[in-house]
Coordinates of C-alpha atoms in Angstrom, one line a residue:
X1 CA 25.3 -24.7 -28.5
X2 CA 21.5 -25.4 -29.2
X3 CA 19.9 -21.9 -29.8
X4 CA 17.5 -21.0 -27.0
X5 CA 14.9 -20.4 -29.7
X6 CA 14.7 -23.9 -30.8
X7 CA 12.9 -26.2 -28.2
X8 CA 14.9 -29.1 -26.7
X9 CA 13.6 -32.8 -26.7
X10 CA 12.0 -32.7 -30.6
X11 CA 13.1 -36.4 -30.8
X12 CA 10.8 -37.8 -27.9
X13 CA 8.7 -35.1 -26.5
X14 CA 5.2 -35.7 -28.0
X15 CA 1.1 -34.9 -28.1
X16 CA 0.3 -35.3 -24.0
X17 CA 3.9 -35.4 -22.6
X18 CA 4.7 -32.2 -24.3
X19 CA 1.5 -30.5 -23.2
X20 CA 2.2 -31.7 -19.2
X21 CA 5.5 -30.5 -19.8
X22 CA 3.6 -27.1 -20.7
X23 CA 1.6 -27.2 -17.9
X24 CA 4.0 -28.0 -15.4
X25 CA 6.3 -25.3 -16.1
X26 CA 3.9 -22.5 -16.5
X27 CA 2.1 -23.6 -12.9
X28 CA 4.7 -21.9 -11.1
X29 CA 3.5 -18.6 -12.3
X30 CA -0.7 -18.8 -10.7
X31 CA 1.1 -20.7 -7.7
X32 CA 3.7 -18.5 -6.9
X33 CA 1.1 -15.5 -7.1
X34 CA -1.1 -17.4 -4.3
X35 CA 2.1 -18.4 -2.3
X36 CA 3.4 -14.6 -2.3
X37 CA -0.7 -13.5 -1.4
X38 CA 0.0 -15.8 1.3
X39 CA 2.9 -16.1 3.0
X40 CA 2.8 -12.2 4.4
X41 CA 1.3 -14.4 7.7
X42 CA 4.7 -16.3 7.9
X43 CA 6.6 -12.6 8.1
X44 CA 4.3 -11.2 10.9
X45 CA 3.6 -14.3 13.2
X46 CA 8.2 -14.2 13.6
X47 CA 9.2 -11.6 16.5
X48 CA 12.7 -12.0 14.5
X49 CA 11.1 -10.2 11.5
X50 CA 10.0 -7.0 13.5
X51 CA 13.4 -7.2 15.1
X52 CA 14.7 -6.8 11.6
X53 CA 12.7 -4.0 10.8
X54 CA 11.1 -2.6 13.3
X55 CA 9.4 -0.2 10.7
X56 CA 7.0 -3.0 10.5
X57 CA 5.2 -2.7 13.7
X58 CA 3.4 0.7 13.1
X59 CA 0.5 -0.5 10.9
X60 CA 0.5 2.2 7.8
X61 CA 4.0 1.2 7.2
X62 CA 3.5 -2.5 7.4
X63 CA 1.0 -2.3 4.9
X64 CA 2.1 -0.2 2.4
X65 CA 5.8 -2.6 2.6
X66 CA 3.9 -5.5 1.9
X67 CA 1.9 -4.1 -0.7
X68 CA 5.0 -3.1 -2.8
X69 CA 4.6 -6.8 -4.2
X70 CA 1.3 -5.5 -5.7
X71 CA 2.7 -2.8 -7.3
X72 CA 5.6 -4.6 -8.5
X73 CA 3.2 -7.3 -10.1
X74 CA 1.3 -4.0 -11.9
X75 CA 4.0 -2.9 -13.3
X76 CA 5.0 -6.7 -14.6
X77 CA 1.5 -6.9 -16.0
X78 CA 1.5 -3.4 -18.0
X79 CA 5.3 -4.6 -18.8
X80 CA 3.9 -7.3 -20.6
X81 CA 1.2 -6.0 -22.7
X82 CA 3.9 -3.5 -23.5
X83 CA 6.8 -5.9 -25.0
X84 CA 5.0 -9.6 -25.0
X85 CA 4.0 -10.3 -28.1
X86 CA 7.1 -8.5 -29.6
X87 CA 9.7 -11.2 -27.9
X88 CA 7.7 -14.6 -28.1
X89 CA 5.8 -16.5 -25.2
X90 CA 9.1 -18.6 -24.4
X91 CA 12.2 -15.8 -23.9
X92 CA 9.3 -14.1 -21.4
X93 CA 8.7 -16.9 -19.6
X94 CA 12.4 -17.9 -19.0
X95 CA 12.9 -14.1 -18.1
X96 CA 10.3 -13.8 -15.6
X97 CA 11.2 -17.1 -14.4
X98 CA 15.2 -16.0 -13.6
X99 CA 13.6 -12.4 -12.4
X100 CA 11.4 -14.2 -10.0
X101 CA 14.7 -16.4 -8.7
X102 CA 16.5 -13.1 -8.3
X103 CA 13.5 -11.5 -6.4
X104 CA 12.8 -14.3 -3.9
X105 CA 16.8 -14.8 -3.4
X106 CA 17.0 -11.2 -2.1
X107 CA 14.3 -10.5 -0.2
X108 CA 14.9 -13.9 2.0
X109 CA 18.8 -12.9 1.9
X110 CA 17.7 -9.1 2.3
X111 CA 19.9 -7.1 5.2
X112 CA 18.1 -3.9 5.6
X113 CA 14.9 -2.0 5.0
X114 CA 15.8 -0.9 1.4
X115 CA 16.7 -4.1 0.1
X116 CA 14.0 -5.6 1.2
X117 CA 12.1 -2.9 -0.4
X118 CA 13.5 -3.4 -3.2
X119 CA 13.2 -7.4 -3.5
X120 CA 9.8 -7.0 -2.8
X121 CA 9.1 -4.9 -6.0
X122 CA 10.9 -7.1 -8.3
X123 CA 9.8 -10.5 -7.3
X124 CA 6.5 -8.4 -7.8
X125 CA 6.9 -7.6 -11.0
X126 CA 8.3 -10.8 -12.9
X127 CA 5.2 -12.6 -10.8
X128 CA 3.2 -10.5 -12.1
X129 CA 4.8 -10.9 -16.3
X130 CA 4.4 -15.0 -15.2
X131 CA 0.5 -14.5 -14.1
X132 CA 0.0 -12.3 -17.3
X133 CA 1.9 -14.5 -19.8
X134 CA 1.1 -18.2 -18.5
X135 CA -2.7 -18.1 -19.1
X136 CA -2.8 -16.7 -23.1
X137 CA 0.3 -19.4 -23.6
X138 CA -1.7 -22.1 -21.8
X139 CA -4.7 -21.5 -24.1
X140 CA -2.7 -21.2 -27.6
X141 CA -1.3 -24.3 -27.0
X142 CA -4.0 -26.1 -25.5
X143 CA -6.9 -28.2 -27.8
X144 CA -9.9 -26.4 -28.1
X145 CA -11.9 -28.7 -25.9
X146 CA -10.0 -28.6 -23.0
X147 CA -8.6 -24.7 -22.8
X148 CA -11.4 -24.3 -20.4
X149 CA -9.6 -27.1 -17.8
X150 CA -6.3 -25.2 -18.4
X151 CA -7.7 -21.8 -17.5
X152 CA -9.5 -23.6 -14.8
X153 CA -6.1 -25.6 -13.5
X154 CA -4.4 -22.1 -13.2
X155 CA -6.4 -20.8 -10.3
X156 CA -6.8 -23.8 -8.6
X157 CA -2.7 -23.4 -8.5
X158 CA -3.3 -20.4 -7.6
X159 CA -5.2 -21.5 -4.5
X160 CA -3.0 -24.5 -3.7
X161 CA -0.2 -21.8 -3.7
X162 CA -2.2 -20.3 -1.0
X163 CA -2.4 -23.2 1.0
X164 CA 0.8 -24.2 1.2
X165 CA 1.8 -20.4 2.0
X166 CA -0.6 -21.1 5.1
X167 CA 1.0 -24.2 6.2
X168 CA 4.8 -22.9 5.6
X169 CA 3.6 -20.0 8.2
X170 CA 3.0 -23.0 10.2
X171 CA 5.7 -25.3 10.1
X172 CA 8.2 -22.3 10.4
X173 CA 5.7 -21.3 13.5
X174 CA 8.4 -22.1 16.4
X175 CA 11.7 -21.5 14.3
X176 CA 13.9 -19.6 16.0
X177 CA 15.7 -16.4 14.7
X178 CA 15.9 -15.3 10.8
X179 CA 15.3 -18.7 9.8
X180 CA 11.6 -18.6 10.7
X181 CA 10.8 -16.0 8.3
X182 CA 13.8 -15.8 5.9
X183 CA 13.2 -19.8 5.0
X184 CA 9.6 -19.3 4.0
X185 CA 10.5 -16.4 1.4
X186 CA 13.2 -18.6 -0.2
X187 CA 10.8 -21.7 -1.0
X188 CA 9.7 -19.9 -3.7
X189 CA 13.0 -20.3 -5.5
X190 CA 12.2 -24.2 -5.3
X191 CA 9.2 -23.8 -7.3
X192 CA 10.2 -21.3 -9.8
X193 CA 13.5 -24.1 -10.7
X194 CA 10.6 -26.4 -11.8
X195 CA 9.9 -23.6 -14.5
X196 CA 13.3 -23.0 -15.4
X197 CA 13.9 -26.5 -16.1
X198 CA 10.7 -27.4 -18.0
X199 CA 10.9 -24.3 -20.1
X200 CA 13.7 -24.7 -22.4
X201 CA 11.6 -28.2 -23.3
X202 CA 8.6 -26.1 -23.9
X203 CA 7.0 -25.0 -27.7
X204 CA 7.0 -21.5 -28.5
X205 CA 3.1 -20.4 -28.9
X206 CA 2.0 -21.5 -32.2
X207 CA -0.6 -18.4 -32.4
X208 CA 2.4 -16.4 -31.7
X209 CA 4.4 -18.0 -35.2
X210 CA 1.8 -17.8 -36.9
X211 CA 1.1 -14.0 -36.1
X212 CA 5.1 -13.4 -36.8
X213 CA 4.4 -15.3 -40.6
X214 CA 6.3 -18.4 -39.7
X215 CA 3.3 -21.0 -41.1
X216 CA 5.6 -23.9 -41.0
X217 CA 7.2 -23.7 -37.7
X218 CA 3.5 -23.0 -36.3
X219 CA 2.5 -26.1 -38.3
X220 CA 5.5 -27.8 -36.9
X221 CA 4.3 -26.9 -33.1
X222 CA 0.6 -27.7 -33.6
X223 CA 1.8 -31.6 -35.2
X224 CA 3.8 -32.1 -32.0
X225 CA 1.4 -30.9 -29.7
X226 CA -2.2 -32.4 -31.4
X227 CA -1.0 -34.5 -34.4
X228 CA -1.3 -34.0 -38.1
X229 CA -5.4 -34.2 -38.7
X230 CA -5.8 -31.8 -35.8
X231 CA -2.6 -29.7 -36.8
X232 CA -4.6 -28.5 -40.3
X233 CA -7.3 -27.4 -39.2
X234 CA -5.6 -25.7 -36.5
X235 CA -3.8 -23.6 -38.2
X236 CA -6.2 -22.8 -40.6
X237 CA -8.3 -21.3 -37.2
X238 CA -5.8 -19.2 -36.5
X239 CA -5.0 -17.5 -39.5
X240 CA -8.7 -16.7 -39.7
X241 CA -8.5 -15.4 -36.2
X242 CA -5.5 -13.6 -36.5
X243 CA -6.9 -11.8 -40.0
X244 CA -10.1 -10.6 -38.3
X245 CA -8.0 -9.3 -35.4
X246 CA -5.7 -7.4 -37.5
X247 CA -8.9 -6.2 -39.3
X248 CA -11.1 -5.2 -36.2
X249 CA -8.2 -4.3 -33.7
X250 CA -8.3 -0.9 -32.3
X251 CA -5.7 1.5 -31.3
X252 CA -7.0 4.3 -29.2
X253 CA -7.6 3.5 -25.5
X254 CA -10.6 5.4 -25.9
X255 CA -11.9 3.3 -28.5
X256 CA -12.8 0.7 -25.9
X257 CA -15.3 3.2 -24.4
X258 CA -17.0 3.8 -27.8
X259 CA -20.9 3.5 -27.8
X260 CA -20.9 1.5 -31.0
X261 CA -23.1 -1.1 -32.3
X262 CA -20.9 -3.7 -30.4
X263 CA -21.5 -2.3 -27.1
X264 CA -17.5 -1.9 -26.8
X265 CA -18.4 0.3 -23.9
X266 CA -20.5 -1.0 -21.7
X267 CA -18.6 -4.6 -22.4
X268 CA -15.3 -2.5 -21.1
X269 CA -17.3 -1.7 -18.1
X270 CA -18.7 -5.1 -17.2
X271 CA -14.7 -6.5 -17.5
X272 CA -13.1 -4.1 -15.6
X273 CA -16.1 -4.0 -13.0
X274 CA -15.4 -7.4 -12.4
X275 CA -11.8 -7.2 -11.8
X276 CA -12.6 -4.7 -9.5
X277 CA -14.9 -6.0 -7.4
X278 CA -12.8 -9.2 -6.8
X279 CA -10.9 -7.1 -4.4
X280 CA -14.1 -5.1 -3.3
X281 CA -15.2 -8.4 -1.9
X282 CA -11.7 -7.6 0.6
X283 CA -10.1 -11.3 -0.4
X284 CA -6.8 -9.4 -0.1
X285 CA -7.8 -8.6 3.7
X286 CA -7.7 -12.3 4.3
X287 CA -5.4 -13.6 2.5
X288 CA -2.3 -11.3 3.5
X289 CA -3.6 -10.8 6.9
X290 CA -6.0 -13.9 8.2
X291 CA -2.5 -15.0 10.6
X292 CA -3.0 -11.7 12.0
X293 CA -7.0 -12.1 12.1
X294 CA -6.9 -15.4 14.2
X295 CA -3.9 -14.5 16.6
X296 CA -4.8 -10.3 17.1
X297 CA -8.5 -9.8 16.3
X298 CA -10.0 -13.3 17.2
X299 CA -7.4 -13.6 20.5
X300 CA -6.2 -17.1 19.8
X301 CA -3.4 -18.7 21.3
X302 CA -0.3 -19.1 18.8
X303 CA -0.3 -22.7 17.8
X304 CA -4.4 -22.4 17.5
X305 CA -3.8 -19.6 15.5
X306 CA -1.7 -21.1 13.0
X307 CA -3.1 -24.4 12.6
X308 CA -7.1 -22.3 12.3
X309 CA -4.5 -20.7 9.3
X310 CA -3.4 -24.3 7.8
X311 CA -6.7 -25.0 7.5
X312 CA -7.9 -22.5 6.1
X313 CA -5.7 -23.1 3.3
X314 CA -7.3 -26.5 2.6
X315 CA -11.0 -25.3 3.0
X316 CA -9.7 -22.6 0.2
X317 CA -8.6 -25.1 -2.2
X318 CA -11.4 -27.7 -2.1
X319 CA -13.7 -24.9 -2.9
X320 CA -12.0 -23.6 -5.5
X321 CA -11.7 -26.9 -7.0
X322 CA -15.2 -27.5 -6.8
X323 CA -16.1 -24.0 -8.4
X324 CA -13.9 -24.4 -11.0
X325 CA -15.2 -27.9 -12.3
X326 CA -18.9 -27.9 -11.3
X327 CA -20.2 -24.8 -10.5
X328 CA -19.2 -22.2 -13.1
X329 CA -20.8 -24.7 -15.4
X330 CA -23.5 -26.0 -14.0
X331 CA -25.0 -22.8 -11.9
X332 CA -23.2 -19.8 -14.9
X333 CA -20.7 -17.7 -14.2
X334 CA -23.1 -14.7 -12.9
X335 CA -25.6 -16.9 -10.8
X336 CA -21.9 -18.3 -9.3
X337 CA -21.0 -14.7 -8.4
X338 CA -24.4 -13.5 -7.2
X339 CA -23.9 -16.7 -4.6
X340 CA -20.6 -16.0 -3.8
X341 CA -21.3 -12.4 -3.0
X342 CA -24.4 -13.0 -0.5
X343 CA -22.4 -15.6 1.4
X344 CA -19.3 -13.5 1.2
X345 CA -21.9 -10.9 2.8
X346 CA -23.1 -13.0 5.6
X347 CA -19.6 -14.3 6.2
X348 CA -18.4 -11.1 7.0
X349 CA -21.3 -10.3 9.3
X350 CA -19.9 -13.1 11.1
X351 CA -16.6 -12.3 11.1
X352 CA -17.1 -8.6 12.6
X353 CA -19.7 -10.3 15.0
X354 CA -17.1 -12.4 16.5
X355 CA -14.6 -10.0 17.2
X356 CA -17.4 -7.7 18.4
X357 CA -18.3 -10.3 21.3
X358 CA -14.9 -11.3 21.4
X359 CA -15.1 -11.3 25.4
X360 CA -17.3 -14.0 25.3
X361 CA -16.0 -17.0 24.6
X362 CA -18.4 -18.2 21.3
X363 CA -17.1 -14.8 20.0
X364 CA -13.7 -15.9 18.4
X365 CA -15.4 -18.9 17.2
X366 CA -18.6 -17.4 15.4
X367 CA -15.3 -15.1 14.3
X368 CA -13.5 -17.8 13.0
X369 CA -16.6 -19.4 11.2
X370 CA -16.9 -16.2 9.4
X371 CA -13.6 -16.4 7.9
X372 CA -13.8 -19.8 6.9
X373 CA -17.2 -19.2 5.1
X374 CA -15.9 -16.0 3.6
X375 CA -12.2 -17.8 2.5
X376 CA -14.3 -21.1 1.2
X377 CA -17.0 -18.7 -1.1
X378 CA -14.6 -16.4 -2.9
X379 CA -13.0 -19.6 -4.1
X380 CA -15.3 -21.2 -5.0
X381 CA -17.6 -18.2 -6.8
X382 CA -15.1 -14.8 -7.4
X383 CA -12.0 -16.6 -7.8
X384 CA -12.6 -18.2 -11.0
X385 CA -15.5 -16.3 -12.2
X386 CA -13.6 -13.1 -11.6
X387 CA -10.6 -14.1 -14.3
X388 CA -12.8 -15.7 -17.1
X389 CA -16.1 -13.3 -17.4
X390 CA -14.2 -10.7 -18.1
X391 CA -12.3 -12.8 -20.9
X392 CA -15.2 -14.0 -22.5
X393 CA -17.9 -10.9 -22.4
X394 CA -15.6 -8.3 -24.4
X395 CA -15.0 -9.1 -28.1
X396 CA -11.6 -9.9 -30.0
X397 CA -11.1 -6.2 -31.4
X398 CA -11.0 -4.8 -27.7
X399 CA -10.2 -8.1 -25.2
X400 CA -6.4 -6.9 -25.2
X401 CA -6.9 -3.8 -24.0
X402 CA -9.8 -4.1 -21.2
X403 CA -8.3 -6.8 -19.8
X404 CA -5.1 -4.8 -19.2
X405 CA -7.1 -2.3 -17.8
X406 CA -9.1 -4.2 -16.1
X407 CA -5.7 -5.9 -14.1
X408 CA -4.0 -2.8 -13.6
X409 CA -7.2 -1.6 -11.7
X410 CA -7.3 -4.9 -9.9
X411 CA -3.3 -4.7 -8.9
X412 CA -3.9 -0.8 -7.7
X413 CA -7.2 -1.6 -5.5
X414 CA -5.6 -4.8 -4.4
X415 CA -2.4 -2.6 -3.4
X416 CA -4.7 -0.4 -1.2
X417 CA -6.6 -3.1 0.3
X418 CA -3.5 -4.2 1.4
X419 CA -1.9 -0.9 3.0
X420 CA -5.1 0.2 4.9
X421 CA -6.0 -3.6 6.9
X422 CA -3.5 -3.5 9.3
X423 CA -4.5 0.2 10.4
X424 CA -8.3 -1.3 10.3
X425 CA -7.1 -4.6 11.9
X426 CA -5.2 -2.2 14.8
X427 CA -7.6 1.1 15.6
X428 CA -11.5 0.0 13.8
X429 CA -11.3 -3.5 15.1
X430 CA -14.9 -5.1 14.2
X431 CA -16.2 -1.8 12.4
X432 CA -13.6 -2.2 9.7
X433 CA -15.4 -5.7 8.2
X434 CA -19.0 -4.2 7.9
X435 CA -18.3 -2.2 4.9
X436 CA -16.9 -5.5 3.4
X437 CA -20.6 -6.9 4.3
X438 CA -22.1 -3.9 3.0
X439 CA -20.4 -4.1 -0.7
X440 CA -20.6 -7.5 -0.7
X441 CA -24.7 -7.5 -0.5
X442 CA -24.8 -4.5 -2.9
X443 CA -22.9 -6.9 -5.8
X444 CA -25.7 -9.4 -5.6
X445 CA -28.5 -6.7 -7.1
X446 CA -26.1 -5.3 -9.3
X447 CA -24.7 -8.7 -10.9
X448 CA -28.6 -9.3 -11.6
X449 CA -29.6 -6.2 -13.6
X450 CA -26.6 -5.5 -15.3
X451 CA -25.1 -9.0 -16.1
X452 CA -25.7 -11.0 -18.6
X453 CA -25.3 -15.1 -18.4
X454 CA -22.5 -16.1 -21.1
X455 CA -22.2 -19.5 -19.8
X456 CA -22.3 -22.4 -22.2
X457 CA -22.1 -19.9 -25.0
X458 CA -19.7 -19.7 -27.6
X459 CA -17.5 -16.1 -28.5
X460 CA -20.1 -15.8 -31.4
X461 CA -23.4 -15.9 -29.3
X462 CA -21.7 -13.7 -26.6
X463 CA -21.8 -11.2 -29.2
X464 CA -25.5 -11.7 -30.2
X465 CA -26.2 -10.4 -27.0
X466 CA -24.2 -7.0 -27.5
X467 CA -25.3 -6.6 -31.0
X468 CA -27.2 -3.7 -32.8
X469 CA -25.9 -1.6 -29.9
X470 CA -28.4 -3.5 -27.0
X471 CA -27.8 -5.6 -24.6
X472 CA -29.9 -8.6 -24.2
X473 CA -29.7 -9.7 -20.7
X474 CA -29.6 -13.4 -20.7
X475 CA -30.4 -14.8 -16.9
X476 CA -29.8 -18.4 -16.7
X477 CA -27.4 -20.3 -18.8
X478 CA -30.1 -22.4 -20.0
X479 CA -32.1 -20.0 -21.7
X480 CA -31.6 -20.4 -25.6
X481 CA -31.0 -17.3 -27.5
X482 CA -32.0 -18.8 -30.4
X483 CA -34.6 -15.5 -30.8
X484 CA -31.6 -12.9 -31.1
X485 CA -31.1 -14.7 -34.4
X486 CA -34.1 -14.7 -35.6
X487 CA -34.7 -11.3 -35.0
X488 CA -31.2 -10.1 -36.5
X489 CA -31.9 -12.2 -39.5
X490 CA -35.3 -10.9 -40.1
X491 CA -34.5 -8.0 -39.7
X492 CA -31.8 -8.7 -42.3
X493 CA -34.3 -9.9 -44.6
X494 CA -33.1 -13.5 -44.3
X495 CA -34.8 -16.6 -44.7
X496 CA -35.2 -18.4 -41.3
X497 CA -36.0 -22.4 -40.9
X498 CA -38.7 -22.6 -38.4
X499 CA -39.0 -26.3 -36.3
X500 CA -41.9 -27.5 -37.6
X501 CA -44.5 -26.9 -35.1
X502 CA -43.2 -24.0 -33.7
X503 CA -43.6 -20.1 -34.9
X504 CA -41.3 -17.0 -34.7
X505 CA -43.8 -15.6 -32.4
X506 CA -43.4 -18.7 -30.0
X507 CA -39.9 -18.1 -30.0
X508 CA -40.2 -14.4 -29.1
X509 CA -42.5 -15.1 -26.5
X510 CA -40.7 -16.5 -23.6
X511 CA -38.8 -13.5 -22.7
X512 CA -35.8 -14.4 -22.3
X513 CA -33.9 -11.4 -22.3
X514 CA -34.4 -7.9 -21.5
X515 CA -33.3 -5.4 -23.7
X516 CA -31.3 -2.3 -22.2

């Protein structure tokens, strides 16, 4: 029998078949994170489900259950980081893959509270190994040029796994009996068998054999993938990447909090401040409970309800697809925040304002606006912004690290989002959204003075901006910082070519940056 280790379909699987092969079976992992966010609203719109557990209907309870799936996915995440690069990028996707299976097949086959407890965790946690593993093995085996489209083609899974949570909730609307709620937690086996059958076709990582010492197998990968030319020079890259890694890695947690000339602190913070504030925006209140918003808080009859729920799902994903593949570029990944955050703030104005005047009857629809504008701007803005800043602003020697921390905060505030909305939804009714409007607004001042623009940069001018222990705040990501250079080198003592009719002074006059 063909060794698991060795990929299947060597013969025939080549350059861009192999890599869609790649991408289709690591999609499930983003997809089935936004399908789990999601389909919450298909469990509580099905009087069978409360039947089932009637635990469900006082609200702490309900939240803290369905929040087990956040917890679960921490503890895959942190799992991960733990044991990943040990086993290879393959065996952990095919095991999170089969976890995943198991986890979906009990919780929609579950027959009691404590099995259903249970399921929940698990299918928690291999979602969360898949959403931790898929995006590093994306990007190793992706060309350099477009590892930005497949970080970008993650979350816009992610979003379309939303959406079609949404509309499951609605087809499954009038289903009578278990089916109506057990059938919508079991179509996530059919997406996760897409993964288990494209895997075994899939290349291991060839950063990963090259890290492990096996050259000539990474070679091997890298011809497959990119051809020969390409292949060389690759692999020449990631040596060289791997050697200053293994030369500038750090092993202390409390390293990454260091004051140094790198700024390894205060680049900590802006990582983990951003994962952080994703769920201070309260996305996780609409995601897992926006079924709940339109039929409970907004009053609408049960087929308005869910179909104001399907569409929501589609306004979601055509703004994430436009913030993925225009704005981040074009506006910069902290401008693209700043707007997300003030509409985010005004949407949620609306939202508490509708359910305020729900008695009148513009109320559920200036609520129901709210939601809409608030769903449509974190997609567009925090969604993707919110998984790559934090990538790109902290350097090699600590980017492990904070962005473990930075997920196992976002997993633990998500969590409590997630317990405490139903108790809001139920006894603070349109008070519980103004705080939401109140953080929101705050991010937009914040973002601007302690920010800096790394859009359009590469990892090595990101790092000009943290150097000498200062940090340069760059505010458009069309300002050159051509003058961080020159200073660094002069102060170096290094000759530096001057345009011809230009001076230094010119250059250091336009004031780019603020220095902190």
């Amino acid at each position: 029998m063909k060794p698991f280790s060795d990929p299947w379909g060597e013969s025939f699987l080549r350059g861009a078949w192999l890599q869609a092969v790649v991408v289709v079976g690591c999609s499930a992992g983003f997809y089935l994170f936004g399908y789990d966010q999601g389909i919450a609203n298909a469990l509580l719109s099905n009087a069978d489900f409360f039947i089932q557990y009637p635990v469900m209907t006082d609200a702490t309870k309900q939240g803290a259950i369905l929040g087990l799936f956040v917890i679960g996915a921490m503890g895959g995440c942190i799992g991960n980081s733990a044991i990943g690069n040990k086993l290879g990028r393959r065996p952990i996707l095919m095991i999170a893959a089969l976890g995943t299976l198991l986890g979906s097949g009990l919780q929609s086959g579950s027959r009691n509270l404590a099995m259903f407890i249970v399921s929940r965790l698990i299918n928690g946690f291999f979602v969360g190994v898949l959403t931790s593993i898929v995006p590093p093995y994306m990007g190793e085996v992706a060309r350099t040029n477009i590892r930005g489209l497949f970080v970008s083609l993650d979350l816009v899974l992610g979003s379309a796994g939303l959406m079609t949570a949404f509309w499951v909730s609605y087809g499954f609307r009038n289903t009578p009996g278990p089916m109506g709620w057990r059938m919508p937690l079991a179509l996530q086996a059919m997406f996760v068998l897409i993964t288990i059958a494209c895997i075994p076709f899939c290349p291991e990582s060839p950063r990963w054999l090259m890290e492990a010492g096996r050259r000539a197998d990474s070679l091997h990968v890298l011809t497959r993938l990119h051809g020969r030319e390409y292949a060389e020079k690759a692999a020449a890259e990631i040596e060289e990447a791997i050697a200053l890694e293994h030369a500038t890695a750090v092993t202390s947690w409390w390293a990454i909090f260091q004051n140094n000339k790198q700024c390894f602190r205060y680049r900590t913070l802006l990582a983990v401040s951003v994962n952080s504030f994703q769920q201070f925006t309260g996305i996780n209140m609409a995601t897992y409970y926006a079924g709940t918003i339109f039929l409970t808080a907004l009053a609408m009859p049960p087929e308005k309800g869910q179909l104001a729920l399907g569409g929501l799902g589609i306004s979601g994903h055509v703004a994430c697809i436009f913030g993925c593949f225009v704005m981040i570029e074009y506006l910069g990944r902290v401008r693209t925040m700043m707007v997300g955050a003030a509409t985010q703030s005004i949407a949620m104005i609306l939202l508490a304002g509708g359910i305020a005047h729900i008695d009148v009857p513009a109320g559920g629809y200036v609520g129901a606006v709210g939601l809409y504008l608030f769903i449509m701007a974190f997609s567009a803005t925090w969604l993707p912004c919110g998984w790559l800043y934090g990538a790109e602003v902290t350097p090699l020697a600590i980017r492990m690290k904070a962005a473990a921390l930075g997920n196992t905060l976002q997993y633990a505030f998500n969590f409590m989002i997630v317990q405490v909305t139903p108790i809001g939804i139920t006894n603070i009714g349109y008070k519980y959204y103004i705080p939401f409007a109140i953080s929101n607004a705050l991010l937009v001042p914040l973002l601007y003075f302690y920010f800096p623009e790394i859009s359009q940069l590469s990892l090595e001018e990101i790092d000009e901006l943290f150097s000498d222990g200062k940090v340069r705040m760059r505010r458009s990501p069309y300002e050159s910082i051509g003058h961080a250079h020159l200073d660094h080198a002069l102060e170096a003592g290094k000759p530096v070519n001057v345009p011809e009719g230009s001076s230094i002074e010119g250059e250091k006059s336009h004031g780019e940056f603020v220095e902190q």
